Amino acid sequence: MTLSHVLMLASALFCVGVYGLLTRRQAIAILLSVELMANAANLVFIAMSRFRGGVTGQVFALFSLAITVAEVAVGLALVILLYRSHADTRVDLASELKQ
Amino acid sequence: MKELQVLWLPLAVVALAVVALLVDLMLPPPRAKQQPAPIVGWLVVFGLVSLLVGTFVYEPTGTAMHGAYRQSYFATYLQRLFLAAGLLGALGGLDDVQKRTPRRQGEFWLMLLSSLVGMTILPGARDLLLIIVAFELMGIPLYIMAAYSKTDAQPTGAGREPKGYAAEAGFKLYLVGATSSAITLFGLALLTGMQGTTKLDLLSQAPLTPLAALGLVFVLGGLGYKIGMVPFHMWVPDTYQGASTPFVAFLSVAPKAAGMSVLASIFLFGLGAQKDVWLPPLAIIAFLSMGVGNLLALPQTDLRRMLGYSGVAQMGYVLVGLAASDAYGLGMVLFFLTGYLFTNLGAFLVLHTTAEAGGGYGFESMSGLSRRSPPLALAMLMFLLSLAGIPFVIGFWAKLYVFLAAWRAGQVALVVSGIVLAVIGLFYYLRILRAAYMTDEGDLPTPKPAPALQLAIGLCFLAVVGLGLWPRGLVEASTRAGAELVAPVQAGQGAGHLTRR
Amino acid sequence: MTPPVLYALVALWTPAIAALLLAILYPLRKKGQPAAVVAILGSLVSLGAAITLFTDRLHDDATHRLVVPWIGSGASTIAEVGVHVDGVSASMLVVVTLVATCVQVFSIGYMHDEPPEAYGRYFTYHALFLFSMNLLVVAPNILQLFAGWELVGVTSYLLIGFYFKKPSAARAAVKAFWVTKFADMGLLFGLLVLFAASGTFGWEPTLSPPVATAVTLLFFLAVVGKSAQFPLHVWLPDAMEGPTPVSALLHAATMVAAGVFLVVRANPLFEQAPITRSIMLGLGAATALFAALLALVQTDIKKTLAYSTCSQLGYMVAALGAGSMLGGFFHLTTHAFFKALLFLAAGSAIHAVHSNEITDMGGLAKRMPLTATAFSVGALALAGVPGLSGFFSKDLVLESVEGKLGNVPYAVLMLTAFLTAFYMGKVVFVAFFGKPSGEKAAHAHESGPSMSGPLVVLMVPTVVAGYFGATFAKVQGEPYHFAFGAGPATASALGLAGIGLAYAVYGRGPRAAVPAPIAMIDRVAKTRAVNRVYEWGFRNVTLVLADGLAFIDRYVVDGLINLLGWGAIEGGRKLRPIQTGLAPDYVLAVVLGVVGLAVWAVFGSWR
């Protein structure tokens, strides 16, 4: 296993996340996709630390986890807000502001 | 102990936030049907004033946390800017927060201060880890503040907009923000991993590998949304329309300045030697921002959206200044951001006032403003002239100097296209003025802004006009601040000048 | 900041504060009387400061300056503003503030019948004028002088057109503005050439002769306009449409003198351009004669005085052209006093008989002794009767002109002195002596104290200023010598002869017949030839040119802009639908953006 392998995996995960982000209609699914992308980044951090030395990557990964968690918490709160007004979490319902 | 001195401002903001939280918790619960006084709000205002004064009295310099944070004049300049923006935003929003969300006031201020903590750390941050943490610390409270009034009603014009869109506004801001965070993190992972360090000064030590370059552009793209540059700008008009206007006033200036300072830190300072990687995309983004911002502002009928697109274009002008990629350019960027801060804040606050007076957010709310409230109309006149870049308010000098800096650095095509596109701006700015001065439907009441709001608008007006008539002091300050960031690289700390130019 | 600078700043800014207060506080202006108080207070303080400054100058001849950078920054300051105190500016400041204060006090009574709002507006303009004029006088460089110059032009327009509801007044104001504006181009271009050649807007630099000639000629164009020299004199008689105190202040003593002041100020530059000076000498003398001839045939007292002003300005210009800065400046000073006195006294008479025509007056001496005395004293001074101030200053002028350009200007000015005495004598005898010619004249009565006071005040310098010639010269740093030789004697004789002739023709009651030479001049004057030339030029050259340019402006320039605008609007409209309102689409844009950047990073040409 080399760095390249892990990077390819991480990239694949990232792309899956992007795909989900763009195609899913439910807000929760979109949040999940974002999580996936963030975790792909974490994977890269760890891989860098593992294959190129130093603990920086691992430290960064921990911080990254914390940041992402905070962000998702807020995101879920916003989703609940949307749910309260539309009784559904389909993202295309939140599209009254446009142009 | 020295570290605490150097970090005094962010820590002081944290302390202010804690105090605000405690006061809010200890306040007696309001009786039914009674609007609680904005005590926490005023506390925040006075706290911010004290801190702002403090930055003039106490200006430590030095590093902390093993070089991860460096307080210099660059940092001080921007910190004062953020405090001023927070202060004006707070003054402008005091009344609105009290009226619209009376029982949740304290948390709003807590969110504002949290965001300010992140902002005040950013300009001094010299380590990518610290930068990203502070950046997110700035950003996440903004999502909450954007959606603060949830689905409560907004001021109506001719009976439209009975429903509130704050939730949708906040959600769109969040979605773009969260996506961008993930992208930024991914890019940082590649960049710091391949370069072997998170410290900005050491970032250029080794030449960039393709992977690191990829990481670099991911970071560039990920940070772009905060600034509102194209194509990461699409949340701007919706969020500006849906969130509460005084908050939007703050949102339209402070995070943008913070984002710019991060861009400057990472790219000008950290990756200065790798100019040929990030400069061309930056120039293209600048051009697109000026173009899209100005073009899409034209057909708008909601003034919040129009000012939102206008902000996109204005950030395009700032990016032109950054494209000069030298100390003078950065100085002029800081000068522009300062002028823009007062101008845009003021414009949004005036819009807020006329909308609350029953006009809604379309052109009709400005109709006959010169008769209804000559001071407000005059203030709006100055703000719009500044945005349009007409002498002799500060926006004129700002645009002039930014374009001058870019021209001197050789970015001729960008400057020329910028000037042409800036002319388009006149069309829609002047349309607002036409409504204010030359039409009069005659049936709208006189706007009566609250004293705090009047004070905020007045201060912005004084800054815009005063600095426009005598810009020298500010020019000197911002040039000095810009030199503080870029010069250390020039002085040659061995960082990455093994390579070209 | 030295005391002289402080005095100058006070003198400069008190009228400005008065003007600002009156401009902003509409209720203050609306009431009328308070506005007068504010304006006059400002003028009095300014006057006090000016006098203090002048007395200080008597024992301090160093130049004091205070300047701050205005345009440009750091080492590359292009222009500065501030105050420059020396003998020239100190003297002019006293003249301006004294006459202005007297005129404003006079206006209290004269403008009494105006509605309060107009009354307030009047005094606001006065305060603004005083500030503008002072700005010009204390200017440390010609750029600030230009700023004051233009401002003074604006206030002149506002004051000439004070009775803006009267079409003739409105037209007169516009005409004055156009003619002087045209001339001001000279000052502007002169400034540009000066800056291009020397990098400064000051009057110190040494220039090569061609450049010096160019700059001074351009400046002189502005002088011709502002000081109503031939052929740009046409606006001054029409400017009499304004209230008489305004004529006294602006169009006799101060504003029209600004042109002369410019030359005095820029003396170092004019010294380097002998060609310009010769032109000035010739034109000044010609104007003096020309205007005096036209004054002969006027029956309107104000128009007489207007042409007289024009003529006397010609004297000043000629003196300056002959190289005598002192001659021109001294005559400016004495002329300011006695011309203002004449105008105010005329105003007093006009107020009494409600008409400007001397044929409606007559015998006023008996009924308005003070006014008559004031007017007579002023007339005598203007005629150059020995003992009064005009005599001394006119002598300086004649002395300086003597021997230059084949003595032609000298002779011309002598002849003009004769004519001056004659037409002033005519006015005095017809208006103040003899029998009253109508109802109003028979029932005229002396004006109140607010109008009489300034008359008395102005009579003082009219009489004694001449004796202070040495002091005046010392303050300017110039040598002064006065000898009652052939020249002054001839001039005095001519003056007395003129008065005598006037008595002979007009002194014994109403004119039986108009003397033949005068009738001839009258016929020529009535053709309004110079005005006709301008009107023809305007109609057939300016308007045609303007029409052509308007076409280009409307279809080419506007067309281009409209095209840009149309393009922008269409572009905006087409781009709009991209903003779909769907959050995932926004994210798509972000992703596409990042993808684009990634493509650049991996395949970009920078490698």
PDB file of N, CA and C in Angstrom, chain B residues 19 29 33 68 87 89 91 245 281 284 327 348 361 418 426 451 482 493:
ATOM      1  N   VAL B  19     -19.127  37.283  29.037  1.00  0.00           N
ATOM      2  CA  VAL B  19     -19.888  38.215  29.870  1.00  0.00           C
ATOM      3  C   VAL B  19     -21.301  38.378  29.327  1.00  0.00           C
ATOM      4  N   PRO B  29     -36.557  36.514  33.267  1.00  0.00           N
ATOM      5  CA  PRO B  29     -37.351  36.231  32.068  1.00  0.00           C
ATOM      6  C   PRO B  29     -38.396  37.320  31.879  1.00  0.00           C
ATOM      7  N   LYS B  33     -46.070  39.661  26.993  1.00  0.00           N
ATOM      8  CA  LYS B  33     -46.494  40.890  26.310  1.00  0.00           C
ATOM      9  C   LYS B  33     -45.554  42.064  26.531  1.00  0.00           C
ATOM     10  N   ALA B  68       2.685  30.436  15.362  1.00  0.00           N
ATOM     11  CA  ALA B  68       1.433  30.206  14.643  1.00  0.00           C
ATOM     12  C   ALA B  68       0.610  31.469  14.539  1.00  0.00           C
ATOM     13  N   LEU B  87     -19.358  46.698  15.487  1.00  0.00           N
ATOM     14  CA  LEU B  87     -19.981  47.786  16.230  1.00  0.00           C
ATOM     15  C   LEU B  87     -21.125  48.399  15.444  1.00  0.00           C
ATOM     16  N   GLY B  89     -22.695  47.125  12.881  1.00  0.00           N
ATOM     17  CA  GLY B  89     -23.748  46.138  12.676  1.00  0.00           C
ATOM     18  C   GLY B  89     -24.612  45.993  13.919  1.00  0.00           C
ATOM     19  N   LEU B  91     -25.078  48.286  16.312  1.00  0.00           N
ATOM     20  CA  LEU B  91     -25.902  49.489  16.448  1.00  0.00           C
ATOM     21  C   LEU B  91     -27.087  49.444  15.501  1.00  0.00           C
ATOM     22  N   THR B 245     -32.041  42.421   7.499  1.00  0.00           N
ATOM     23  CA  THR B 245     -31.182  43.362   6.787  1.00  0.00           C
ATOM     24  C   THR B 245     -30.016  43.916   7.606  1.00  0.00           C
ATOM     25  N   PRO B 281      -5.645  32.107 -12.362  1.00  0.00           N
ATOM     26  CA  PRO B 281      -7.039  31.822 -11.992  1.00  0.00           C
ATOM     27  C   PRO B 281      -7.650  32.972 -11.206  1.00  0.00           C
ATOM     28  N   ILE B 284      -8.798  35.609 -13.574  1.00  0.00           N
ATOM     29  CA  ILE B 284     -10.029  35.222 -14.272  1.00  0.00           C
ATOM     30  C   ILE B 284     -11.226  35.349 -13.340  1.00  0.00           C
ATOM     31  N   ALA B 327       3.188  44.635  -2.261  1.00  0.00           N
ATOM     32  CA  ALA B 327       2.808  45.279  -1.001  1.00  0.00           C
ATOM     33  C   ALA B 327       1.888  46.457  -1.243  1.00  0.00           C
ATOM     34  N   PHE B 348     -26.954  49.451   3.293  1.00  0.00           N
ATOM     35  CA  PHE B 348     -27.932  48.463   3.752  1.00  0.00           C
ATOM     36  C   PHE B 348     -28.762  48.998   4.905  1.00  0.00           C
ATOM     37  N   TYR B 361     -38.799  46.339  -0.072  1.00  0.00           N
ATOM     38  CA  TYR B 361     -37.406  46.393  -0.499  1.00  0.00           C
ATOM     39  C   TYR B 361     -37.227  46.704  -1.963  1.00  0.00           C
ATOM     40  N   GLY B 418     -11.953  46.108 -16.026  1.00  0.00           N
ATOM     41  CA  GLY B 418     -12.572  46.533 -14.774  1.00  0.00           C
ATOM     42  C   GLY B 418     -13.227  47.885 -14.919  1.00  0.00           C
ATOM     43  N   LEU B 426     -22.813  52.170 -12.660  1.00  0.00           N
ATOM     44  CA  LEU B 426     -23.514  53.452 -12.569  1.00  0.00           C
ATOM     45  C   LEU B 426     -24.997  53.294 -12.878  1.00  0.00           C
ATOM     46  N   PRO B 451     -32.738  55.573  17.384  1.00  0.00           N
ATOM     47  CA  PRO B 451     -31.515  56.355  17.602  1.00  0.00           C
ATOM     48  C   PRO B 451     -30.239  55.586  17.301  1.00  0.00           C
ATOM     49  N   GLY B 482      -0.174  46.902   4.612  1.00  0.00           N
ATOM     50  CA  GLY B 482       0.119  45.983   3.519  1.00  0.00           C
ATOM     51  C   GLY B 482       1.592  45.595   3.490  1.00  0.00           C
ATOM     52  N   GLN B 493      13.175  35.529   4.193  1.00  0.00           N
ATOM     53  CA  GLN B 493      13.391  34.602   5.295  1.00  0.00           C
ATOM     54  C   GLN B 493      13.744  33.240   4.744  1.00  0.00           C
TER      55      GLN B 493
END
